[in-house]
Amino acid sequence: MSNKLDFEAGDFVVYPAHGVGRVEGIETHSIAGMEVQLYAITFEKERMTLKVPVGKAKAAGLRRLSTKDRIKVALETLQGRSRVRRTMWSRRAQEYEAKINSGDPVSIAEVVRDLYRGADQSDQSYSERQIYQAALERLARELAAVEKIDELKATERLELVLKKAA
């Protein structure tokens, strides 16, 4: 069984529901009598290892890090006007979660932009802050991996872009 592998050990990848991880290796396991190749992906922040079947990786949304151009579009999105719809918070929260879990940096940037509150703006509810933090972290992790900087620097850079835009 020699599938052409999309990723190899050491590659940074993005899994939509968890963000940036690193492929630790490709393992072969016997499941229900069949040999299955799995990507072993570690997410340091969550101290978690995820095993994704090689054949199902694409369907699961596993992808390479974004290009610098895609990150640039995400940063430009942060500078746009926030578009907060006047629907119930529970519905908006669901939409925000879906955007974060899409794994797309531009969609995540929309969430960060829409939920960002400058020092002079009104307070956020606990759940708004939670979703904002989750989106900011996810975006910062991918920015950090693409730009080869640490996550703290990436977060500071994102917040600087937001402050300038506000």
Coordinates of N, CA and C in Angstrom, one line a residue:
M1 N 0.9 -1.2 0.0 CA 0.0 0.0 0.0 C 0.9 1.2 0.0
S2 N 1.1 1.8 -1.1 CA 2.0 3.0 -1.2 C 1.2 4.2 -1.7
N3 N 0.4 4.8 -0.9 CA -0.3 6.0 -1.2 C 0.8 7.1 -1.4
K4 N 0.5 8.1 -2.2 CA 1.4 9.3 -2.3 C 0.9 10.1 -1.1
L5 N 1.9 10.4 -0.2 CA 1.5 11.1 1.0 C 1.5 12.6 0.8
D6 N 0.5 13.3 1.2 CA 0.5 14.8 1.1 C 1.4 15.5 2.1
F7 N 1.6 14.8 3.2 CA 2.4 15.5 4.3 C 3.5 14.5 4.8
E8 N 4.5 15.0 5.3 CA 5.5 14.1 5.9 C 5.9 14.6 7.3
A9 N 6.6 13.8 8.0 CA 7.0 14.2 9.4 C 7.7 15.5 9.4
G10 N 7.3 16.4 10.3 CA 7.9 17.7 10.5 C 7.1 18.8 9.8
D11 N 6.2 18.4 8.9 CA 5.4 19.4 8.3 C 4.4 20.1 9.3
F12 N 4.2 21.4 9.1 CA 3.1 22.0 9.9 C 1.9 21.9 9.0
V13 N 0.8 21.5 9.7 CA -0.5 21.4 9.0 C -1.6 22.1 9.8
V14 N -2.7 22.3 9.2 CA -3.9 22.9 9.9 C -5.0 21.9 9.8
Y15 N -5.5 21.6 11.0 CA -6.7 20.7 11.1 C -7.8 21.7 11.5
P16 N -8.9 21.8 10.7 CA -9.9 22.8 11.0 C -10.3 23.0 12.4
A17 N -10.6 21.9 13.1 CA -11.2 22.0 14.4 C -10.1 22.3 15.5
H18 N -8.8 22.1 15.2 CA -7.8 22.3 16.2 C -6.7 23.3 15.9
G19 N -6.7 23.8 14.6 CA -5.7 24.7 14.3 C -4.4 24.1 13.8
V20 N -3.3 24.8 14.1 CA -2.0 24.4 13.6 C -1.4 23.2 14.5
G21 N -0.9 22.2 13.8 CA -0.3 21.1 14.4 C 0.9 20.7 13.6
R22 N 1.7 19.7 14.1 CA 2.9 19.3 13.4 C 2.8 17.8 13.2
V23 N 3.0 17.3 11.9 CA 3.0 15.9 11.6 C 4.2 15.3 12.3
E24 N 4.0 14.4 13.2 CA 5.1 13.7 13.9 C 5.6 12.5 13.1
G25 N 4.6 11.9 12.4 CA 5.0 10.8 11.6 C 3.8 10.1 11.0
I26 N 4.1 9.1 10.2 CA 3.0 8.3 9.5 C 3.1 6.9 10.1
E27 N 2.0 6.5 10.7 CA 2.0 5.2 11.4 C 1.0 4.3 10.6
T28 N 1.3 3.0 10.7 CA 0.4 2.0 10.1 C -0.2 1.2 11.2
H29 N -1.5 1.2 11.3 CA -2.2 0.4 12.3 C -3.1 -0.6 11.7
S30 N -3.3 -1.7 12.4 CA -4.2 -2.7 11.9 C -5.6 -2.5 12.6
I31 N -6.5 -2.1 11.8 CA -7.9 -1.8 12.4 C -8.9 -2.7 11.7
A32 N -9.6 -3.5 12.4 CA -10.6 -4.4 11.9 C -10.0 -5.3 10.8
G33 N -8.7 -5.7 11.0 CA -8.1 -6.6 10.1 C -7.5 -5.9 8.8
M34 N -7.7 -4.6 8.8 CA -7.1 -3.8 7.6 C -5.9 -3.0 8.0
E35 N -4.9 -2.9 7.2 CA -3.8 -2.0 7.4 C -4.2 -0.6 7.1
V36 N -4.1 0.3 8.0 CA -4.5 1.7 7.8 C -3.3 2.6 8.1
Q37 N -3.0 3.5 7.1 CA -1.9 4.5 7.4 C -2.6 5.7 8.0
L38 N -1.9 6.2 9.1 CA -2.5 7.4 9.8 C -1.4 8.5 10.0
Y39 N -1.8 9.7 9.8 CA -0.9 10.8 10.1 C -1.0 11.0 11.7
A40 N 0.1 11.1 12.4 CA 0.1 11.4 13.8 C 0.5 12.9 13.9
I41 N -0.5 13.7 14.3 CA -0.3 15.1 14.4 C -0.4 15.6 15.8
T42 N 0.6 16.3 16.2 CA 0.6 16.8 17.6 C 0.2 18.3 17.6
F43 N -0.6 18.6 18.6 CA -1.0 20.0 18.9 C -0.5 20.3 20.2
E44 N 0.7 21.0 20.2 CA 1.4 21.3 21.5 C 0.6 22.0 22.5
K45 N -0.1 23.0 22.1 CA -0.9 23.9 23.0 C -1.9 23.0 23.7
E46 N -2.6 22.1 23.1 CA -3.6 21.3 23.7 C -3.0 20.0 24.3
R47 N -1.7 19.8 24.1 CA -1.0 18.6 24.6 C -1.8 17.3 24.0
M48 N -2.0 17.3 22.7 CA -2.9 16.3 22.2 C -2.2 15.8 20.9
T49 N -2.5 14.5 20.6 CA -2.0 13.9 19.4 C -3.3 13.4 18.7
L50 N -3.4 13.8 17.4 CA -4.6 13.4 16.6 C -4.1 12.4 15.5
K51 N -4.8 11.3 15.3 CA -4.4 10.4 14.2 C -5.5 10.5 13.2
V52 N -5.1 10.9 12.0 CA -6.0 11.0 10.9 C -5.6 10.0 9.8
P53 N -6.6 9.2 9.3 CA -6.3 8.3 8.2 C -5.8 9.1 7.0
V54 N -4.7 8.6 6.4 CA -4.1 9.3 5.3 C -5.2 9.4 4.2
G55 N -6.0 8.4 3.9 CA -7.0 8.5 2.9 C -8.1 9.4 3.2
K56 N -8.3 9.8 4.4 CA -9.4 10.7 4.8 C -8.9 12.1 5.1
A57 N -7.6 12.3 5.0 CA -7.1 13.6 5.5 C -7.7 14.8 4.7
K58 N -7.8 14.7 3.4 CA -8.4 15.8 2.6 C -9.9 16.0 3.0
A59 N -10.6 14.9 3.1 CA -12.1 15.1 3.5 C -12.2 15.7 4.9
A60 N -11.2 15.4 5.8 CA -11.3 15.9 7.1 C -10.9 17.4 7.1
G61 N -10.4 17.9 6.0 CA -10.0 19.3 5.9 C -8.6 19.6 6.3
L62 N -7.8 18.5 6.5 CA -6.4 18.7 6.8 C -5.7 19.4 5.6
R63 N -4.9 20.5 5.9 CA -4.3 21.2 4.8 C -2.9 21.8 5.3
R64 N -2.2 22.2 4.3 CA -0.9 22.9 4.6 C -1.2 24.2 5.2
L65 N -0.1 24.8 5.8 CA -0.2 26.2 6.3 C -0.7 27.1 5.2
S66 N -1.3 28.2 5.5 CA -1.7 29.1 4.5 C -0.5 29.8 3.8
T67 N -0.7 30.2 2.6 CA 0.4 31.0 2.0 C 0.5 32.3 2.6
K68 N 1.7 33.0 2.4 CA 1.8 34.4 2.9 C 0.7 35.3 2.3
D69 N 0.3 35.0 1.1 CA -0.7 35.8 0.5 C -2.0 35.7 1.2
R70 N -2.4 34.4 1.6 CA -3.6 34.2 2.3 C -3.6 34.9 3.7
I71 N -2.5 34.8 4.3 CA -2.3 35.5 5.6 C -2.5 37.0 5.4
K72 N -1.9 37.5 4.3 CA -2.0 39.0 4.1 C -3.5 39.3 3.9
V73 N -4.3 38.5 3.2 CA -5.7 38.8 3.1 C -6.4 38.7 4.4
A74 N -6.0 37.8 5.3 CA -6.5 37.7 6.6 C -6.2 39.0 7.4
L75 N -5.0 39.5 7.3 CA -4.6 40.7 8.0 C -5.4 41.9 7.5
E76 N -5.6 41.9 6.2 CA -6.4 43.0 5.6 C -7.8 42.9 6.1
T77 N -8.3 41.7 6.2 CA -9.7 41.5 6.8 C -9.8 42.1 8.2
L78 N -8.8 42.0 9.0 CA -8.8 42.6 10.3 C -9.0 44.1 10.3
Q79 N -8.5 44.7 9.2 CA -8.6 46.2 9.1 C -9.9 46.7 8.6
G80 N -10.7 45.7 8.1 CA -12.0 46.1 7.6 C -13.0 46.6 8.7
R81 N -14.2 47.0 8.3 CA -15.2 47.4 9.2 C -15.8 46.2 9.8
S82 N -16.1 46.2 11.1 CA -16.7 45.0 11.7 C -18.2 44.9 11.2
R83 N -18.6 43.7 10.9 CA -20.0 43.5 10.4 C -20.7 42.6 11.4
V84 N -21.3 43.3 12.4 CA -22.0 42.5 13.4 C -23.5 42.6 13.1
R85 N -24.0 41.4 12.8 CA -25.4 41.3 12.4 C -26.3 41.5 13.7
R86 N -27.4 42.0 13.5 CA -28.3 42.2 14.6 C -29.2 41.0 14.9
T87 N -28.6 39.8 14.9 CA -29.4 38.6 15.2 C -29.1 38.2 16.7
M88 N -29.8 37.3 17.2 CA -29.6 36.8 18.5 C -28.1 36.3 18.7
W89 N -27.6 36.6 19.9 CA -26.2 36.2 20.2 C -26.0 34.7 19.9
S90 N -26.9 33.9 20.4 CA -26.7 32.4 20.2 C -26.5 32.0 18.8
R91 N -27.3 32.7 17.9 CA -27.1 32.4 16.4 C -25.7 32.9 15.9
R92 N -25.4 34.1 16.3 CA -24.1 34.7 15.9 C -23.0 33.8 16.5
A93 N -23.1 33.4 17.7 CA -22.0 32.6 18.4 C -21.8 31.3 17.6
Q94 N -22.9 30.7 17.1 CA -22.8 29.5 16.3 C -22.1 29.8 15.0
E95 N -22.4 30.9 14.4 CA -21.8 31.3 13.1 C -20.3 31.5 13.3
Y96 N -19.9 32.2 14.4 CA -18.5 32.4 14.7 C -17.8 31.1 15.0
E97 N -18.4 30.2 15.7 CA -17.7 28.9 16.0 C -17.5 28.2 14.7
A98 N -18.5 28.2 13.8 CA -18.4 27.6 12.5 C -17.2 28.2 11.7
K99 N -17.1 29.5 11.7 CA -16.0 30.1 11.0 C -14.6 29.7 11.6
I100 N -14.5 29.7 12.9 CA -13.3 29.3 13.6 C -12.9 27.8 13.2
N101 N -13.9 27.0 13.2 CA -13.7 25.5 13.0 C -13.5 25.2 11.5
S102 N -13.8 26.2 10.6 CA -13.6 26.0 9.2 C -12.1 26.0 8.9
G103 N -11.3 26.6 9.9 CA -9.8 26.5 9.7 C -9.3 27.6 8.7
D104 N -10.2 28.3 8.1 CA -9.8 29.3 7.1 C -9.4 30.6 7.8
P105 N -8.1 31.0 7.6 CA -7.6 32.2 8.3 C -8.4 33.5 8.0
V106 N -9.0 33.6 6.8 CA -9.7 34.8 6.5 C -11.1 34.8 7.3
S107 N -11.7 33.6 7.4 CA -13.0 33.5 8.1 C -12.7 33.8 9.6
I108 N -11.6 33.2 10.1 CA -11.2 33.4 11.5 C -10.9 34.9 11.8
A109 N -10.3 35.5 10.8 CA -10.0 37.0 10.9 C -11.3 37.8 11.0
E110 N -12.3 37.4 10.3 CA -13.6 38.0 10.4 C -14.1 38.0 11.8
V111 N -14.0 36.8 12.4 CA -14.5 36.7 13.8 C -13.7 37.6 14.8
V112 N -12.4 37.6 14.6 CA -11.5 38.4 15.4 C -11.9 39.9 15.3
R113 N -12.1 40.3 14.0 CA -12.4 41.7 13.7 C -13.8 42.0 14.3
D114 N -14.8 41.2 14.1 CA -16.1 41.5 14.6 C -16.2 41.5 16.1
L115 N -15.4 40.7 16.8 CA -15.5 40.6 18.3 C -14.5 41.5 19.0
Y116 N -13.6 42.1 18.2 CA -12.5 42.9 18.9 C -13.2 44.1 19.6
R117 N -12.7 44.4 20.8 CA -13.1 45.6 21.5 C -11.9 46.4 21.9
G118 N -11.9 47.6 21.4 CA -10.8 48.5 21.8 C -11.0 48.9 23.3
A119 N -10.0 49.6 23.8 CA -10.1 50.0 25.2 C -11.3 50.9 25.5
D120 N -11.6 51.7 24.4 CA -12.7 52.7 24.6 C -14.1 52.1 24.3
Q121 N -14.2 50.8 23.9 CA -15.5 50.3 23.6 C -16.1 49.5 24.7
S122 N -17.4 49.2 24.5 CA -18.1 48.6 25.6 C -17.6 47.2 25.9
D123 N -17.9 46.7 27.1 CA -17.5 45.4 27.6 C -18.1 44.3 26.8
Q124 N -17.3 43.2 26.8 CA -17.8 42.0 26.1 C -18.4 41.0 27.2
S125 N -19.3 40.2 26.7 CA -19.8 39.2 27.6 C -18.8 38.1 27.7
Y126 N -18.9 37.2 28.7 CA -17.9 36.2 28.9 C -17.8 35.3 27.6
S127 N -19.0 35.0 27.0 CA -18.9 34.1 25.8 C -18.3 34.8 24.6
E128 N -18.5 36.1 24.5 CA -17.9 36.9 23.4 C -16.4 36.8 23.5
R129 N -15.9 37.1 24.8 CA -14.5 37.0 25.1 C -13.9 35.7 24.8
Q130 N -14.6 34.6 25.1 CA -14.1 33.2 24.9 C -13.9 33.0 23.4
I131 N -14.9 33.4 22.6 CA -14.9 33.1 21.2 C -13.8 34.0 20.6
Y132 N -13.7 35.2 21.0 CA -12.7 36.2 20.5 C -11.3 35.6 20.8
Q133 N -11.1 35.1 22.0 CA -9.8 34.6 22.4 C -9.4 33.3 21.5
A134 N -10.4 32.5 21.4 CA -10.2 31.2 20.6 C -9.8 31.6 19.1
A135 N -10.5 32.6 18.6 CA -10.2 33.0 17.2 C -8.9 33.6 17.1
L136 N -8.6 34.5 18.0 CA -7.3 35.2 18.0 C -6.1 34.2 18.2
E137 N -6.3 33.3 19.1 CA -5.2 32.3 19.3 C -5.0 31.4 18.0
R138 N -6.1 31.0 17.4 CA -6.0 30.2 16.2 C -5.3 30.9 15.1
L139 N -5.7 32.2 14.9 CA -5.1 33.0 13.9 C -3.6 33.3 14.2
A140 N -3.3 33.6 15.4 CA -1.9 33.9 15.8 C -1.1 32.6 15.6
R141 N -1.6 31.4 15.9 CA -0.8 30.2 15.7 C -0.4 30.0 14.3
E142 N -1.4 30.3 13.4 CA -1.0 30.1 12.0 C -0.1 31.1 11.5
L143 N -0.3 32.4 11.9 CA 0.6 33.5 11.5 C 2.0 33.2 12.0
A144 N 2.1 32.7 13.3 CA 3.4 32.4 13.8 C 4.1 31.3 13.0
A145 N 3.4 30.3 12.6 CA 4.0 29.2 11.9 C 4.4 29.6 10.5
V146 N 3.5 30.5 9.8 CA 3.8 30.9 8.5 C 5.0 31.9 8.5
E147 N 5.0 32.8 9.5 CA 6.1 33.8 9.5 C 7.3 33.4 10.3
K148 N 7.2 32.1 10.9 CA 8.3 31.6 11.7 C 8.7 32.5 12.9
I149 N 7.7 33.0 13.6 CA 7.9 33.8 14.8 C 7.1 33.1 15.9
D150 N 7.3 33.5 17.2 CA 6.6 32.8 18.2 C 5.2 33.4 18.3
E151 N 4.4 32.6 19.0 CA 2.9 32.9 19.1 C 2.7 34.2 19.7
L152 N 3.4 34.6 20.7 CA 3.3 35.8 21.4 C 3.5 37.0 20.5
K153 N 4.6 37.0 19.7 CA 4.8 38.0 18.7 C 3.7 38.1 17.7
A154 N 3.2 36.9 17.3 CA 2.1 36.9 16.3 C 0.9 37.6 16.9
T155 N 0.5 37.2 18.1 CA -0.6 37.8 18.8 C -0.5 39.3 18.9
E156 N 0.7 39.8 19.3 CA 1.0 41.2 19.4 C 0.8 41.9 18.1
R157 N 1.3 41.2 17.0 CA 1.1 41.8 15.7 C -0.3 41.9 15.3
L158 N -1.1 40.9 15.5 CA -2.6 40.9 15.2 C -3.3 42.1 16.0
E159 N -2.9 42.2 17.3 CA -3.6 43.2 18.1 C -3.2 44.6 17.7
L160 N -2.0 44.8 17.2 CA -1.5 46.0 16.6 C -2.3 46.4 15.4
V161 N -2.5 45.5 14.5 CA -3.3 45.7 13.3 C -4.8 46.1 13.7
L162 N -5.3 45.4 14.7 CA -6.7 45.7 15.2 C -6.8 47.1 15.8
K163 N -5.8 47.5 16.6 CA -5.8 48.8 17.3 C -5.7 49.9 16.2
K164 N -4.9 49.7 15.2 CA -4.7 50.7 14.1 C -6.1 50.9 13.4
A165 N -6.7 49.8 13.2 CA -8.0 49.8 12.4 C -9.1 50.4 13.2
A166 N -9.1 50.2 14.5 CA -10.2 50.7 15.4 C -10.4 52.2 15.4

